[in-house]
PDB file of C-alpha atoms in Angstrom:
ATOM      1  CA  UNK A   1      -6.744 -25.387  22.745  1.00 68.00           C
ATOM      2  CA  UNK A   2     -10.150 -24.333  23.356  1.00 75.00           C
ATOM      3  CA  UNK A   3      -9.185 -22.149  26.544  1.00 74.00           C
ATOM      4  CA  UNK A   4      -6.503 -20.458  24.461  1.00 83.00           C
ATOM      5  CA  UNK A   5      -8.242 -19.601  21.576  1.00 84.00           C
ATOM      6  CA  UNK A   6     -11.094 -18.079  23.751  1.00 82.00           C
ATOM      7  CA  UNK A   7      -8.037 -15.300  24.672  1.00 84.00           C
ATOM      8  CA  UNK A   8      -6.825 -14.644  21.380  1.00 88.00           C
ATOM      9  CA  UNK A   9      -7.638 -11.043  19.847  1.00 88.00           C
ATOM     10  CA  UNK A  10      -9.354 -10.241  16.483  1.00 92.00           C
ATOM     11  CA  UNK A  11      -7.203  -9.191  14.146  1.00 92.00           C
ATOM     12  CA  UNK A  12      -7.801  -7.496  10.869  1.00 92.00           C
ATOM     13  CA  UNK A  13      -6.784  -9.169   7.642  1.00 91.00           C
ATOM     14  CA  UNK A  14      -6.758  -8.746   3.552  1.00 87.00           C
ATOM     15  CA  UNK A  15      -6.942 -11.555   1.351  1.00 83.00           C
ATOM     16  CA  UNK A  16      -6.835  -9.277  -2.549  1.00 73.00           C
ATOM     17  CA  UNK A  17      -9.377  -6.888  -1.904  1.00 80.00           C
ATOM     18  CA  UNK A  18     -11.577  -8.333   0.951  1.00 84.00           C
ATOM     19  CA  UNK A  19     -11.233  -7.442   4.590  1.00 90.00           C
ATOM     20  CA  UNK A  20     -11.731  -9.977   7.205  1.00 93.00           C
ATOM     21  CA  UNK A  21     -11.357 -10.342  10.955  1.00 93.00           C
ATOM     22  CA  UNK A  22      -9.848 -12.826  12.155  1.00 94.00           C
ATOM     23  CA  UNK A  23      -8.256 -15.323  15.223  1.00 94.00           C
ATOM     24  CA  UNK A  24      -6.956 -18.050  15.440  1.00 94.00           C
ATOM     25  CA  UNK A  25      -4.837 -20.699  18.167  1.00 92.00           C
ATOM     26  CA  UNK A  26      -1.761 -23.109  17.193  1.00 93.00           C
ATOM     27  CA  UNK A  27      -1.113 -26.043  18.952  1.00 91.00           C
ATOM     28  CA  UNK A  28       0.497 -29.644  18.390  1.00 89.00           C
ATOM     29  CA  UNK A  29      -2.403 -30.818  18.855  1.00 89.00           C
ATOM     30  CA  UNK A  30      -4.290 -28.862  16.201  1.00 93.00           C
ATOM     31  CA  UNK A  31      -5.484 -25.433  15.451  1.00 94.00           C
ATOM     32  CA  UNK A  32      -8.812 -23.700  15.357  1.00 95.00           C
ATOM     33  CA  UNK A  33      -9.533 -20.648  13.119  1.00 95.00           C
ATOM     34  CA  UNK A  34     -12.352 -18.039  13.337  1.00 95.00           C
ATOM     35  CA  UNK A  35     -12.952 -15.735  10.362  1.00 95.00           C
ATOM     36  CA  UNK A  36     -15.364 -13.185   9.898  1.00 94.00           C
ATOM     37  CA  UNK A  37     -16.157 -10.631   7.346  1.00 91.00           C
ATOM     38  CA  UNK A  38     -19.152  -9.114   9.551  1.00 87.00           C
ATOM     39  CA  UNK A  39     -21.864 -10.648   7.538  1.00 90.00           C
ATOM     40  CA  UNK A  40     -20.936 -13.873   8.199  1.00 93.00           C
ATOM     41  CA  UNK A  41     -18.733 -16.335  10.218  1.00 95.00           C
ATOM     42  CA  UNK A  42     -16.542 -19.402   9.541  1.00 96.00           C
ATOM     43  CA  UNK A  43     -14.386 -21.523  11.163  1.00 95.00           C
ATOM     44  CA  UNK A  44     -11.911 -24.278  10.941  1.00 95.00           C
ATOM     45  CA  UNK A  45     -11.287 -26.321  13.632  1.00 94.00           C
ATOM     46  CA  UNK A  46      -8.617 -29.166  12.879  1.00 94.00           C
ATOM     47  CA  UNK A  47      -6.351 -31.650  14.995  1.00 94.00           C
ATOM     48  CA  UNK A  48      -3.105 -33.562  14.678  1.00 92.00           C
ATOM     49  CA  UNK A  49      -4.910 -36.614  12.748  1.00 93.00           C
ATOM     50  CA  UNK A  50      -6.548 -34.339   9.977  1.00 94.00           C
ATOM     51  CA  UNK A  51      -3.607 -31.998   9.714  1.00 92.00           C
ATOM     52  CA  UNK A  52      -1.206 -34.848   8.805  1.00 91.00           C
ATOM     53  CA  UNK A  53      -4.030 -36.425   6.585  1.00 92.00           C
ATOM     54  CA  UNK A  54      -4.193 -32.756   4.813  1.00 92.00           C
ATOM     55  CA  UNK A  55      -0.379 -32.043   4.656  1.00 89.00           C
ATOM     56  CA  UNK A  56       0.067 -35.511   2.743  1.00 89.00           C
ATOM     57  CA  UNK A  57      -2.478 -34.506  -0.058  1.00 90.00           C
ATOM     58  CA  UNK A  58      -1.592 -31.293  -0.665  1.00 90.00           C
ATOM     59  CA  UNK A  59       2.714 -31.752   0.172  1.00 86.00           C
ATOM     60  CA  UNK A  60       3.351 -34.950  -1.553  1.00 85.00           C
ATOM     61  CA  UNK A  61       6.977 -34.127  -1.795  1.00 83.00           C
ATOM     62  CA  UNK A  62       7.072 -33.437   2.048  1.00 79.00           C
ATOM     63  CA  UNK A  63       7.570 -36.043   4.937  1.00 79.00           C
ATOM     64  CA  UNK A  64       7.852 -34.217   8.143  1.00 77.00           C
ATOM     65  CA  UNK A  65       5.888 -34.565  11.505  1.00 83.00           C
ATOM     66  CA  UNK A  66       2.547 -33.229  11.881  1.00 87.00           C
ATOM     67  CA  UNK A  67       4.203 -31.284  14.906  1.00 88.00           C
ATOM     68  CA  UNK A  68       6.224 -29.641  12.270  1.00 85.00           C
ATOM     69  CA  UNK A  69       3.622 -28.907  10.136  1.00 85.00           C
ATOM     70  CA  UNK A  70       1.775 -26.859  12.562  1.00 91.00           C
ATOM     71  CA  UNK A  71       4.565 -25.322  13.478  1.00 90.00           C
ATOM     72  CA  UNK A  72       5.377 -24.069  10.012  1.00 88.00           C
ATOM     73  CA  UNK A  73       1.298 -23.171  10.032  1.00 90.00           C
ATOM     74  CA  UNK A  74       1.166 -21.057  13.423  1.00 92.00           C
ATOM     75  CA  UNK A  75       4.764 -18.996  11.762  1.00 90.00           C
ATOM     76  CA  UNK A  76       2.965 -18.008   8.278  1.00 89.00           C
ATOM     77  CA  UNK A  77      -0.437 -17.266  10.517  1.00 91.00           C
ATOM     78  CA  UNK A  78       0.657 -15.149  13.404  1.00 88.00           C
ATOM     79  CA  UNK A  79       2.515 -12.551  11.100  1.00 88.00           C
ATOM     80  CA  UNK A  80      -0.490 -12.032   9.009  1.00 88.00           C
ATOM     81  CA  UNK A  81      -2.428 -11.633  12.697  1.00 90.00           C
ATOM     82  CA  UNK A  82       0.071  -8.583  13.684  1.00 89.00           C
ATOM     83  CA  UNK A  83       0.036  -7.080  10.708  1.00 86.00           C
ATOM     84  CA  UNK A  84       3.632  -8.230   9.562  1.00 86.00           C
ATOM     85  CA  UNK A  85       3.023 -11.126   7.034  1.00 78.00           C
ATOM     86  CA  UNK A  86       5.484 -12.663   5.465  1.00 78.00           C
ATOM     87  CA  UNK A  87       6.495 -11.348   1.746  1.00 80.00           C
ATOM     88  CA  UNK A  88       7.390 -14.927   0.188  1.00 83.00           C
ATOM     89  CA  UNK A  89       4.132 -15.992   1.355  1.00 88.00           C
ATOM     90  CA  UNK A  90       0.730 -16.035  -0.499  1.00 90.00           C
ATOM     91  CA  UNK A  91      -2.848 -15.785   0.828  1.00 90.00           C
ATOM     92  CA  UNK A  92      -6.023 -16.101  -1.053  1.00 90.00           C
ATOM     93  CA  UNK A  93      -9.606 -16.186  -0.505  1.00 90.00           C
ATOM     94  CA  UNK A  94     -12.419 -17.756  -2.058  1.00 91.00           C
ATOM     95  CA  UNK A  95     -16.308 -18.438  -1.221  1.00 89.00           C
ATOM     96  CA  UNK A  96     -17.495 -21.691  -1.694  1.00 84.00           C
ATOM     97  CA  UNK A  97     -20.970 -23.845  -1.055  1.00 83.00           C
ATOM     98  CA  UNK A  98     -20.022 -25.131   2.182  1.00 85.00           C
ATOM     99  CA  UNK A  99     -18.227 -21.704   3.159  1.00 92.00           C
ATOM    100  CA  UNK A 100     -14.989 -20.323   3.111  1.00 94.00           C
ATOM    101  CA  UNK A 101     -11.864 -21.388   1.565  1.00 93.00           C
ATOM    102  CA  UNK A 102      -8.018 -20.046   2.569  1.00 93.00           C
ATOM    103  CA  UNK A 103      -5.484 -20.999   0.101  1.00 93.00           C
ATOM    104  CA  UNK A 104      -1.709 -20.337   1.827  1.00 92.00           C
ATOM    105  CA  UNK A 105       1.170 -20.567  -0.406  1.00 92.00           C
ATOM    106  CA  UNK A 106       5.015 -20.870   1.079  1.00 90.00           C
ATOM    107  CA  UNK A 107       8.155 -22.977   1.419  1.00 85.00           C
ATOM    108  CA  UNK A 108       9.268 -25.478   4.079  1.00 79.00           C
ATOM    109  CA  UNK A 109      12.510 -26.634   4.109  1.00 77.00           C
ATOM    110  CA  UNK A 110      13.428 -25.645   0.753  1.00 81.00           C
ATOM    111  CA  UNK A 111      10.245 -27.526  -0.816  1.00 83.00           C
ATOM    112  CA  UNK A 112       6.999 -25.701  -2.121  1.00 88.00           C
ATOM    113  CA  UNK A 113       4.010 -25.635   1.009  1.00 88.00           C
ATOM    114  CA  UNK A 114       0.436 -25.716   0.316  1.00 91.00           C
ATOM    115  CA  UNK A 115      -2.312 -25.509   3.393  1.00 93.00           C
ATOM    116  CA  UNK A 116      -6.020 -24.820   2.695  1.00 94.00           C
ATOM    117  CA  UNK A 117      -7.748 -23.928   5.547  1.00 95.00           C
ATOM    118  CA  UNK A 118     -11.906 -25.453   4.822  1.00 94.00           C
ATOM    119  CA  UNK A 119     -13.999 -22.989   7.018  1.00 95.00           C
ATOM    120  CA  UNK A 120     -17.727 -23.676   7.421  1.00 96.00           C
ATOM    121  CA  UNK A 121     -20.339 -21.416   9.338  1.00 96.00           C
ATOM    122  CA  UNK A 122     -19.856 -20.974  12.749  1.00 94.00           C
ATOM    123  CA  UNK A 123     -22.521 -22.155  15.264  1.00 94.00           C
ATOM    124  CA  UNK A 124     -24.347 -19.647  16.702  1.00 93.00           C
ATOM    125  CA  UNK A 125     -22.974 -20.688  20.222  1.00 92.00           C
ATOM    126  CA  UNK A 126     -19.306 -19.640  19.031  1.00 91.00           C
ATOM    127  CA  UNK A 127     -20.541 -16.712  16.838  1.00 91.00           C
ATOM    128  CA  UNK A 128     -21.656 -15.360  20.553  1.00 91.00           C
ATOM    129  CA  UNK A 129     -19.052 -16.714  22.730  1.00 88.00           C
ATOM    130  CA  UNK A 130     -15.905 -15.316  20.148  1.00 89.00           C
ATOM    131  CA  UNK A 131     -17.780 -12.481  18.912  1.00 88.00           C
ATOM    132  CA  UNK A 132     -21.329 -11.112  20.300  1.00 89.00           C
ATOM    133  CA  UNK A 133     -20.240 -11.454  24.044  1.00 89.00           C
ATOM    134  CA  UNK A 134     -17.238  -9.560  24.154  1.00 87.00           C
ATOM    135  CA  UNK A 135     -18.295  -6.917  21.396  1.00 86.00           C
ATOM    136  CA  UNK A 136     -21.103  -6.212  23.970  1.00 91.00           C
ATOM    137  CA  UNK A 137     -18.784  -6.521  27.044  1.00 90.00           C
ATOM    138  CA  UNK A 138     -16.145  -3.601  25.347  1.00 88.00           C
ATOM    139  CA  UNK A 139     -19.278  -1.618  24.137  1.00 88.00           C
ATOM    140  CA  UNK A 140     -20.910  -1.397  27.868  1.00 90.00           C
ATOM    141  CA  UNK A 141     -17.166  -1.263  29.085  1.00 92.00           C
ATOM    142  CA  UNK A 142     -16.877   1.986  26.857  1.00 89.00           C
ATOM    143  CA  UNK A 143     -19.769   3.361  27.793  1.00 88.00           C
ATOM    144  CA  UNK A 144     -19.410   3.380  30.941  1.00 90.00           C
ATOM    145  CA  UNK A 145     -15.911   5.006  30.361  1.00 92.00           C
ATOM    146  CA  UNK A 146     -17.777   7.677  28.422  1.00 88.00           C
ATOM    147  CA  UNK A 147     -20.157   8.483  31.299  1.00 89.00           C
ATOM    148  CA  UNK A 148     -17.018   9.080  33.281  1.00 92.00           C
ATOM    149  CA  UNK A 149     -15.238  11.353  30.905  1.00 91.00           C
ATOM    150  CA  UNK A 150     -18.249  13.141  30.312  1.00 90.00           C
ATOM    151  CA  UNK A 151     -18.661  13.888  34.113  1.00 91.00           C
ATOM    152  CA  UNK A 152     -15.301  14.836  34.454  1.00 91.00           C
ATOM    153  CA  UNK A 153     -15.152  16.931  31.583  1.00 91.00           C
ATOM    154  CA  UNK A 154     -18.223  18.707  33.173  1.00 90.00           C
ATOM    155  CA  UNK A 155     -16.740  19.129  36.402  1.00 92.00           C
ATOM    156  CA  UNK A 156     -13.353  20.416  34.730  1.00 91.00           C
ATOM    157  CA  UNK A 157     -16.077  23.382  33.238  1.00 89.00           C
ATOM    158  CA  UNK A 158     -17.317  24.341  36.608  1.00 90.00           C
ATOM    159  CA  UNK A 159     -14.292  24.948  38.334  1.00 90.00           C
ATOM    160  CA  UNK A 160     -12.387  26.670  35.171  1.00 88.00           C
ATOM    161  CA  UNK A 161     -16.304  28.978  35.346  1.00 86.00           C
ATOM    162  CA  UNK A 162     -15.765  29.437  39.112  1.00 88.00           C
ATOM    163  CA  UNK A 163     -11.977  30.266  38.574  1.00 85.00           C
ATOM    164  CA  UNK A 164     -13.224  32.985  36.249  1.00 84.00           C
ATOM    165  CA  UNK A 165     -16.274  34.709  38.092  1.00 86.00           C
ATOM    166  CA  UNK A 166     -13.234  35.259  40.963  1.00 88.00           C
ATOM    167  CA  UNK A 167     -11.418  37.138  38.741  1.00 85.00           C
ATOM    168  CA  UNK A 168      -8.427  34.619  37.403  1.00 83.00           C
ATOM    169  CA  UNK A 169      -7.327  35.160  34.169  1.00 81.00           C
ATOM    170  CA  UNK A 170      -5.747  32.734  31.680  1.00 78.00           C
ATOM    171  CA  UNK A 171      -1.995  34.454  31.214  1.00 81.00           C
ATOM    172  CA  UNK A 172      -1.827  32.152  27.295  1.00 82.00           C
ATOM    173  CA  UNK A 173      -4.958  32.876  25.612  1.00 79.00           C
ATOM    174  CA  UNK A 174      -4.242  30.037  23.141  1.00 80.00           C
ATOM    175  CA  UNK A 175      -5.346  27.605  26.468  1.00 78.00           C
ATOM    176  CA  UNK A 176      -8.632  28.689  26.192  1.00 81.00           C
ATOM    177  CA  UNK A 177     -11.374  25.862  25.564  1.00 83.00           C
ATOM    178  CA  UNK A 178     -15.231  26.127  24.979  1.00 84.00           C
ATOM    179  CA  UNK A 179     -17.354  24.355  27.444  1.00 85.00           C
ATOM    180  CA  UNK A 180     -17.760  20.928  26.932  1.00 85.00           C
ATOM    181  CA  UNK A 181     -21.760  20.656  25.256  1.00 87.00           C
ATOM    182  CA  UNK A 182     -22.639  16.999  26.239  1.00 85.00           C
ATOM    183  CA  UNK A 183     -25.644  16.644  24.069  1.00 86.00           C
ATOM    184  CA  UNK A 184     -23.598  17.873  20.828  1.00 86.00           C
ATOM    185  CA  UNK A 185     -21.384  15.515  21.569  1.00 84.00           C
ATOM    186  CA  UNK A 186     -23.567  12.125  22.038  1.00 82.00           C
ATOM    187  CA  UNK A 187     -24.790  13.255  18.808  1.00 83.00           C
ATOM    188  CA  UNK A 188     -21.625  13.370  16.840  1.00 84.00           C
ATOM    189  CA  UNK A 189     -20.890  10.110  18.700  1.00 78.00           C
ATOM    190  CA  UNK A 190     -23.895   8.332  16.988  1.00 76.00           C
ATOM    191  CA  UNK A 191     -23.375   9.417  13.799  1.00 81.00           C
ATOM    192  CA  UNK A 192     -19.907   8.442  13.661  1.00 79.00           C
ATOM    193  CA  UNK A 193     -20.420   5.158  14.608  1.00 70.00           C
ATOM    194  CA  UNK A 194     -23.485   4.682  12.070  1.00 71.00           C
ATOM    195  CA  UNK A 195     -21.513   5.700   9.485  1.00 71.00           C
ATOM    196  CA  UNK A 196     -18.624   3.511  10.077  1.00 62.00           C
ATOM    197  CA  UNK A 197     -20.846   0.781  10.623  1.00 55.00           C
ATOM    198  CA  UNK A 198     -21.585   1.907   7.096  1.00 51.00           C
TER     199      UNK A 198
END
């Protein structure tokens, strides 16, 4: 389970008017969930024991496997992770003492279904290995992609310059670009990722 969830992607998530980011891993042995709403992070991580001691205090009127259960879980979950979440069902948010609470509201087999999902902070050695490590992988990743584009684009400017200075002439005017200004362009790139940090 552990393995797995380490290769799930973030997805982004709304719960009323709060945005969250979010992964999580479904197994029938349990599930973990990470949630994050980029001041803070919370987590549930649950197996089959406290998911059938869960499902029989909030489903009274339900008697199926915990295998089930989960199953029925990692359905309503994995829509609302792609972006595609089921109409019938409801989600809803709310802060508590001990952290984060997900209400999830939904039918199985005909019969009302209830799941709360308890998350509490994260430990910093998660919050890093989920979140910090690879945000700081893809950012140097990026980067480095950036350097390379930016050389190229460079590059692309000298030869189009030498093209003209031997006399070649563009026959569609309309295919004519300014040369690429590197340091007006690390600039705009700052400021638009300050302000959508923002």
């Amino acid at each position: 389970l552990e393995s797995s969830f380490l290769t799930q992607p973030w997805a982004s998530v709304c719960f009323g008017e709060s945005t969250f980011l979010a992964k999580a891993c479904f197994r029938d042995t349990g599930y973990i969930l990470l949630i994050s709403d980029l001041s803070s992070v919370w987590y549930e991580s649950a197996d089959a024991k406290a998911v059938e001691q869960r499902s029989k205090e909030l489903n009274k009127r339900l008697t199926v496997q915990v295998s089930s259960f989960l199953h029925r879980l990692r359905n309503l979950m994995c829509p609302l992770l792609a972006g595609q979440p089921d109409t019938a069902t409801a989600f809803s948010c709310h802060h508590t003492a001990s952290g984060l609470s997900l209400h999830v509201k939904s039918e199985l087999s005909g019969l009302p279904f209830y799941w709360d999902f308890y998350c509490h902070p994260a430990p910093v050695e998660m919050v890093s290995h989920h979140l910090v490590r690879p945000l700081i992988r893809m950012s140097l990743a990026l980067q480095y992609k950036v350097q390379e584009l930016t050389s190229l684009l460079l590059q692309k400017d000298a030869e189009i310059e030498d093209y003209r200075e031997s006399g070649a002439a563009l026959s569609r005017d309309r295919l004519r670009t300014e040369p690429f200004q590197e340091e007006a362009f690390q600039q705009n790139f700052v400021t638009e990722v300050r302000s959508g940090a923002t």
